[in-house]
Amino acid sequence: AHQWRGVIREYADRLPVSKSTRVVTLGEGGTPLIEAPALSQLVDGEVWVKFEGMNPTGSFKDRGMTMAITAAVEQGAQAVVCASTGNTSASAAAYATQAGLTCAVLVPDGKIAMGKLSQAIAHGATLLQVDGNFDNCLDVARKLSENYPVFLVNSVNPNRIEGQKTGAFEVVDALGDAPDYHLLPVGNAGNITAYWKGYQEYSRPYTNPHPGAAPAGSEPVELPAVATRTPTMWGFQAAGAAPIVLGHPVTEPDTIATAIRIGNPASWEQAEAARDESGGMIDSVTDDEILAAHRWLSAREGVFVEPASAAGVAGLIKHHALGNVPAGKRWVITVTGHGLKDPQWALRNADGSDVEPQKVPFDVVAVAEALGLS
Ligand code: F0G
């Protein structure tokens, strides 16, 4: 029986590896592309969600981290560092552990979901809470990696983008071609950069500048195009942390979607390129719209994500209401991380009050009554 071998082995002929590369993998990628019936009905089209919460550490970061840590090991690294709103730190800590590297993570003061913090700690990372926001953490992490013997594994590391572009490959492999539109949340803007790179590379003949899966010393082969086209890219930032939408950095980003609480994205220009080259847009969604989309995904599609992950769905619902969503199209929305990482939002009602479980005695009739059965 075939077992998915992780994104590096599955897509070696399109990644910066060679036959002799020691692959650090937890079997990431191969995540479900799920048809969303309620959203499809809403927009009178075909809506699919790429459920990245199904990766080994519960977010899309694992696609990039397998490549970043594999490359770091190949280059002789002993230690890695990252800045993180939570998911990157969980992923870096896990992959560094398998590789036998030490891992330092810099997280903003407060506003990190408990599930993510506990992952980084469980995997033995040295966790430092920096008195500042994510952008400050990334600034320190970059300077640290420039001045000390430690490799940076944030998405400014091109290996991260290489690994994450496999998300686009999987969508095309599953659907047979690129969708009409691809929607996703935007924080530090690495993922929109990676998807756009992946869609572009899959839509034209590609020659891997690295030896890929081929035996050492063999001639590079040109791979044929897999897709006939590229999608229109729609990215969504949280309204309180929407620098690309506003056109300037936000010094005090604020949103309940802590994963994308970022005021000065590192891949800003690449995100704009993805938007402009695809004829797409980068827009913002409010925290209320994000929470409504989060609720929609769990209560109507059966998909449990963390709030930031619902930003793409929030964008689709918003633009449907604005009349910007044509009928009869195929939509793919990346939902980026698992709901179990930050479960508190499911325990709140739409009006903000706490969800209280109804108490019943251990009695069949009472339970039946409480369930409205007769
Ligand atoms: N969704 C989730 C769940 C994330 O954790 C992130 C980024 C994004 C979306 C945005 O992706 O940065 O590539 O535009 N989280 C980073 C972290 C910043 O530290 O875990 P992006």
PDB file of C-alpha atoms in Angstrom, residues 116-281:
ATOM      1  CA  LYS A 116       0.807  26.445  19.776  1.00  0.00           C
ATOM      2  CA  LEU A 117       2.899  27.482  22.766  1.00  0.00           C
ATOM      3  CA  SER A 118       2.548  24.022  24.253  1.00  0.00           C
ATOM      4  CA  GLN A 119       3.703  22.422  20.996  1.00  0.00           C
ATOM      5  CA  ALA A 120       6.917  24.467  20.891  1.00  0.00           C
ATOM      6  CA  ILE A 121       7.592  23.683  24.549  1.00  0.00           C
ATOM      7  CA  ALA A 122       6.788  19.984  24.179  1.00  0.00           C
ATOM      8  CA  HIS A 123       9.290  19.691  21.325  1.00  0.00           C
ATOM      9  CA  GLY A 124      11.976  21.244  23.490  1.00  0.00           C
ATOM     10  CA  ALA A 125      12.421  24.628  21.825  1.00  0.00           C
ATOM     11  CA  THR A 126      13.868  27.491  23.832  1.00  0.00           C
ATOM     12  CA  LEU A 127      10.973  29.900  23.877  1.00  0.00           C
ATOM     13  CA  LEU A 128      11.561  33.587  24.490  1.00  0.00           C
ATOM     14  CA  GLN A 129       8.676  35.972  24.834  1.00  0.00           C
ATOM     15  CA  VAL A 130       9.861  39.264  23.365  1.00  0.00           C
ATOM     16  CA  ASP A 131       8.549  42.551  24.673  1.00  0.00           C
ATOM     17  CA  GLY A 132       7.125  43.605  21.303  1.00  0.00           C
ATOM     18  CA  ASN A 133       4.949  42.370  18.429  1.00  0.00           C
ATOM     19  CA  PHE A 134       5.657  39.831  15.669  1.00  0.00           C
ATOM     20  CA  ASP A 135       7.396  42.393  13.462  1.00  0.00           C
ATOM     21  CA  ASN A 136       9.804  43.210  16.312  1.00  0.00           C
ATOM     22  CA  CYS A 137      10.446  39.491  16.858  1.00  0.00           C
ATOM     23  CA  LEU A 138      11.262  38.962  13.175  1.00  0.00           C
ATOM     24  CA  ASP A 139      13.615  41.926  13.221  1.00  0.00           C
ATOM     25  CA  VAL A 140      15.531  40.429  16.164  1.00  0.00           C
ATOM     26  CA  ALA A 141      15.522  36.916  14.667  1.00  0.00           C
ATOM     27  CA  ARG A 142      16.950  38.212  11.383  1.00  0.00           C
ATOM     28  CA  LYS A 143      19.734  40.127  13.104  1.00  0.00           C
ATOM     29  CA  LEU A 144      20.474  37.135  15.318  1.00  0.00           C
ATOM     30  CA  SER A 145      20.908  34.914  12.262  1.00  0.00           C
ATOM     31  CA  GLU A 146      23.166  37.500  10.599  1.00  0.00           C
ATOM     32  CA  ASN A 147      25.462  37.830  13.599  1.00  0.00           C
ATOM     33  CA  TYR A 148      25.419  34.433  15.322  1.00  0.00           C
ATOM     34  CA  PRO A 149      25.692  30.797  14.210  1.00  0.00           C
ATOM     35  CA  VAL A 150      21.958  30.175  13.904  1.00  0.00           C
ATOM     36  CA  PHE A 151      19.807  29.631  10.782  1.00  0.00           C
ATOM     37  CA  LEU A 152      16.626  31.657  10.245  1.00  0.00           C
ATOM     38  CA  VAL A 153      13.622  29.495   9.292  1.00  0.00           C
ATOM     39  CA  ASN A 154      10.981  32.184   8.790  1.00  0.00           C
ATOM     40  CA  SER A 155       9.465  32.500   5.311  1.00  0.00           C
ATOM     41  CA  VAL A 156      12.133  35.054   4.317  1.00  0.00           C
ATOM     42  CA  ASN A 157      14.199  31.866   3.985  1.00  0.00           C
ATOM     43  CA  PRO A 158      13.567  30.890   0.324  1.00  0.00           C
ATOM     44  CA  ASN A 159      13.458  27.194   1.250  1.00  0.00           C
ATOM     45  CA  ARG A 160      10.245  27.859   3.158  1.00  0.00           C
ATOM     46  CA  ILE A 161       8.599  29.213   0.003  1.00  0.00           C
ATOM     47  CA  GLU A 162       9.901  26.252  -2.007  1.00  0.00           C
ATOM     48  CA  GLY A 163       8.276  23.791   0.374  1.00  0.00           C
ATOM     49  CA  GLN A 164       5.029  25.716   0.627  1.00  0.00           C
ATOM     50  CA  LYS A 165       4.560  25.973  -3.144  1.00  0.00           C
ATOM     51  CA  THR A 166       3.614  22.273  -3.026  1.00  0.00           C
ATOM     52  CA  GLY A 167       0.182  23.349  -1.716  1.00  0.00           C
ATOM     53  CA  ALA A 168      -0.596  24.666  -5.208  1.00  0.00           C
ATOM     54  CA  PHE A 169       0.765  21.481  -6.813  1.00  0.00           C
ATOM     55  CA  GLU A 170      -1.580  19.361  -4.711  1.00  0.00           C
ATOM     56  CA  VAL A 171      -4.606  21.476  -5.655  1.00  0.00           C
ATOM     57  CA  VAL A 172      -3.867  21.081  -9.373  1.00  0.00           C
ATOM     58  CA  ASP A 173      -3.100  17.367  -8.973  1.00  0.00           C
ATOM     59  CA  ALA A 174      -6.455  16.877  -7.218  1.00  0.00           C
ATOM     60  CA  LEU A 175      -8.633  18.970  -9.535  1.00  0.00           C
ATOM     61  CA  GLY A 176      -6.857  18.283 -12.816  1.00  0.00           C
ATOM     62  CA  ASP A 177      -6.155  21.979 -13.397  1.00  0.00           C
ATOM     63  CA  ALA A 178      -5.860  25.255 -11.479  1.00  0.00           C
ATOM     64  CA  PRO A 179      -9.136  26.629 -10.070  1.00  0.00           C
ATOM     65  CA  ASP A 180     -10.599  29.924 -11.276  1.00  0.00           C
ATOM     66  CA  TYR A 181      -9.841  31.618  -7.950  1.00  0.00           C
ATOM     67  CA  HIS A 182      -7.565  30.822  -5.013  1.00  0.00           C
ATOM     68  CA  LEU A 183      -8.276  32.540  -1.685  1.00  0.00           C
ATOM     69  CA  LEU A 184      -6.160  32.536   1.485  1.00  0.00           C
ATOM     70  CA  PRO A 185      -5.294  34.542   4.615  1.00  0.00           C
ATOM     71  CA  VAL A 186      -2.323  36.912   4.440  1.00  0.00           C
ATOM     72  CA  GLY A 187      -0.087  37.626   7.433  1.00  0.00           C
ATOM     73  CA  ASN A 188       3.638  37.791   6.768  1.00  0.00           C
ATOM     74  CA  ALA A 189       2.676  37.052   3.123  1.00  0.00           C
ATOM     75  CA  GLY A 190       4.884  33.989   2.658  1.00  0.00           C
ATOM     76  CA  ASN A 191       2.053  31.653   1.788  1.00  0.00           C
ATOM     77  CA  ILE A 192       0.444  33.752  -0.956  1.00  0.00           C
ATOM     78  CA  THR A 193       3.953  34.121  -2.399  1.00  0.00           C
ATOM     79  CA  ALA A 194       4.446  30.350  -2.288  1.00  0.00           C
ATOM     80  CA  TYR A 195       1.090  29.431  -3.819  1.00  0.00           C
ATOM     81  CA  TRP A 196       1.599  31.876  -6.663  1.00  0.00           C
ATOM     82  CA  LYS A 197       5.074  30.459  -7.320  1.00  0.00           C
ATOM     83  CA  GLY A 198       3.646  26.924  -7.310  1.00  0.00           C
ATOM     84  CA  TYR A 199       0.791  27.754  -9.672  1.00  0.00           C
ATOM     85  CA  GLN A 200       3.159  29.522 -12.055  1.00  0.00           C
ATOM     86  CA  GLU A 201       5.687  26.700 -12.105  1.00  0.00           C
ATOM     87  CA  TYR A 202       2.950  24.137 -12.727  1.00  0.00           C
ATOM     88  CA  SER A 203       1.473  26.095 -15.639  1.00  0.00           C
ATOM     89  CA  ARG A 204       4.575  26.059 -17.841  1.00  0.00           C
ATOM     90  CA  PRO A 205       7.462  23.713 -18.620  1.00  0.00           C
ATOM     91  CA  TYR A 206       9.823  23.577 -15.655  1.00  0.00           C
ATOM     92  CA  THR A 207      13.474  22.702 -15.312  1.00  0.00           C
ATOM     93  CA  ASN A 208      14.678  22.216 -11.770  1.00  0.00           C
ATOM     94  CA  PRO A 209      17.893  24.201 -11.250  1.00  0.00           C
ATOM     95  CA  HIS A 210      18.750  21.581  -8.584  1.00  0.00           C
ATOM     96  CA  PRO A 211      19.352  17.888  -9.312  1.00  0.00           C
ATOM     97  CA  GLY A 212      15.981  17.026  -7.730  1.00  0.00           C
ATOM     98  CA  ALA A 213      15.188  13.332  -7.681  1.00  0.00           C
ATOM     99  CA  ALA A 214      17.609  12.572 -10.500  1.00  0.00           C
ATOM    100  CA  PRO A 215      20.809  10.661  -9.733  1.00  0.00           C
ATOM    101  CA  ALA A 216      23.801  12.931  -9.074  1.00  0.00           C
ATOM    102  CA  GLY A 217      25.550  14.029 -12.246  1.00  0.00           C
ATOM    103  CA  SER A 218      22.645  13.418 -14.655  1.00  0.00           C
ATOM    104  CA  GLU A 219      21.386  16.092 -17.059  1.00  0.00           C
ATOM    105  CA  PRO A 220      18.459  18.241 -15.862  1.00  0.00           C
ATOM    106  CA  VAL A 221      15.164  17.290 -17.519  1.00  0.00           C
ATOM    107  CA  GLU A 222      12.451  19.718 -18.598  1.00  0.00           C
ATOM    108  CA  LEU A 223       9.148  18.751 -17.000  1.00  0.00           C
ATOM    109  CA  PRO A 224       5.983  19.475 -19.006  1.00  0.00           C
ATOM    110  CA  ALA A 225       3.315  21.902 -17.763  1.00  0.00           C
ATOM    111  CA  VAL A 226       0.741  20.233 -15.512  1.00  0.00           C
ATOM    112  CA  ALA A 227      -1.888  23.019 -15.465  1.00  0.00           C
ATOM    113  CA  THR A 228      -3.253  24.958 -18.440  1.00  0.00           C
ATOM    114  CA  ARG A 229      -3.649  28.186 -16.468  1.00  0.00           C
ATOM    115  CA  THR A 230      -3.110  29.990 -13.156  1.00  0.00           C
ATOM    116  CA  PRO A 231      -5.868  31.166 -10.793  1.00  0.00           C
ATOM    117  CA  THR A 232      -6.838  34.671  -9.756  1.00  0.00           C
ATOM    118  CA  MET A 233      -5.365  35.178  -6.263  1.00  0.00           C
ATOM    119  CA  TRP A 234      -7.437  36.806  -3.513  1.00  0.00           C
ATOM    120  CA  GLY A 235      -5.637  37.394  -0.200  1.00  0.00           C
ATOM    121  CA  PHE A 236      -7.232  38.594   3.023  1.00  0.00           C
ATOM    122  CA  GLN A 237      -5.688  40.437   5.953  1.00  0.00           C
ATOM    123  CA  ALA A 238      -7.424  41.181   9.247  1.00  0.00           C
ATOM    124  CA  ALA A 239      -8.838  44.721   9.267  1.00  0.00           C
ATOM    125  CA  GLY A 240      -6.755  45.677  12.320  1.00  0.00           C
ATOM    126  CA  ALA A 241      -3.593  44.331  10.696  1.00  0.00           C
ATOM    127  CA  ALA A 242      -3.988  45.216   7.025  1.00  0.00           C
ATOM    128  CA  PRO A 243      -0.799  47.013   5.933  1.00  0.00           C
ATOM    129  CA  ILE A 244      -0.924  45.852   2.306  1.00  0.00           C
ATOM    130  CA  VAL A 245      -4.539  47.022   1.967  1.00  0.00           C
ATOM    131  CA  LEU A 246      -3.740  50.368   3.605  1.00  0.00           C
ATOM    132  CA  GLY A 247      -0.481  50.803   1.693  1.00  0.00           C
ATOM    133  CA  HIS A 248       1.647  51.413   4.790  1.00  0.00           C
ATOM    134  CA  PRO A 249       2.951  49.428   7.788  1.00  0.00           C
ATOM    135  CA  VAL A 250       0.711  49.201  10.860  1.00  0.00           C
ATOM    136  CA  THR A 251       2.722  49.874  14.024  1.00  0.00           C
ATOM    137  CA  GLU A 252       0.211  48.340  16.418  1.00  0.00           C
ATOM    138  CA  PRO A 253      -1.559  45.538  14.583  1.00  0.00           C
ATOM    139  CA  ASP A 254      -4.605  44.241  16.399  1.00  0.00           C
ATOM    140  CA  THR A 255      -6.951  41.330  15.677  1.00  0.00           C
ATOM    141  CA  ILE A 256      -8.381  38.281  17.432  1.00  0.00           C
ATOM    142  CA  ALA A 257      -6.843  36.299  14.555  1.00  0.00           C
ATOM    143  CA  THR A 258      -3.494  36.272  16.366  1.00  0.00           C
ATOM    144  CA  ALA A 259      -1.752  34.195  13.674  1.00  0.00           C
ATOM    145  CA  ILE A 260      -2.029  37.098  11.219  1.00  0.00           C
ATOM    146  CA  ARG A 261      -1.476  39.920  13.712  1.00  0.00           C
ATOM    147  CA  ILE A 262       1.347  41.357  11.584  1.00  0.00           C
ATOM    148  CA  GLY A 263       1.933  45.005  10.684  1.00  0.00           C
ATOM    149  CA  ASN A 264       4.855  44.858   8.260  1.00  0.00           C
ATOM    150  CA  PRO A 265       4.872  41.660   6.204  1.00  0.00           C
ATOM    151  CA  ALA A 266       8.278  40.443   5.075  1.00  0.00           C
ATOM    152  CA  SER A 267       6.986  39.284   1.658  1.00  0.00           C
ATOM    153  CA  TRP A 268       4.961  42.445   1.005  1.00  0.00           C
ATOM    154  CA  GLU A 269       6.223  42.984  -2.561  1.00  0.00           C
ATOM    155  CA  GLN A 270       5.843  39.335  -3.528  1.00  0.00           C
ATOM    156  CA  ALA A 271       2.238  39.408  -2.272  1.00  0.00           C
ATOM    157  CA  GLU A 272       1.536  42.465  -4.412  1.00  0.00           C
ATOM    158  CA  ALA A 273       3.137  40.716  -7.378  1.00  0.00           C
ATOM    159  CA  ALA A 274       0.876  37.676  -6.868  1.00  0.00           C
ATOM    160  CA  ARG A 275      -2.119  40.004  -6.690  1.00  0.00           C
ATOM    161  CA  ASP A 276      -1.191  42.052  -9.768  1.00  0.00           C
ATOM    162  CA  GLU A 277       0.129  39.261 -11.999  1.00  0.00           C
ATOM    163  CA  SER A 278      -2.995  37.171 -11.334  1.00  0.00           C
ATOM    164  CA  GLY A 279      -5.424  40.075 -11.699  1.00  0.00           C
ATOM    165  CA  GLY A 280      -6.520  39.500  -8.100  1.00  0.00           C
ATOM    166  CA  MET A 281      -6.835  41.515  -4.922  1.00  0.00           C
TER     167      MET A 281
END
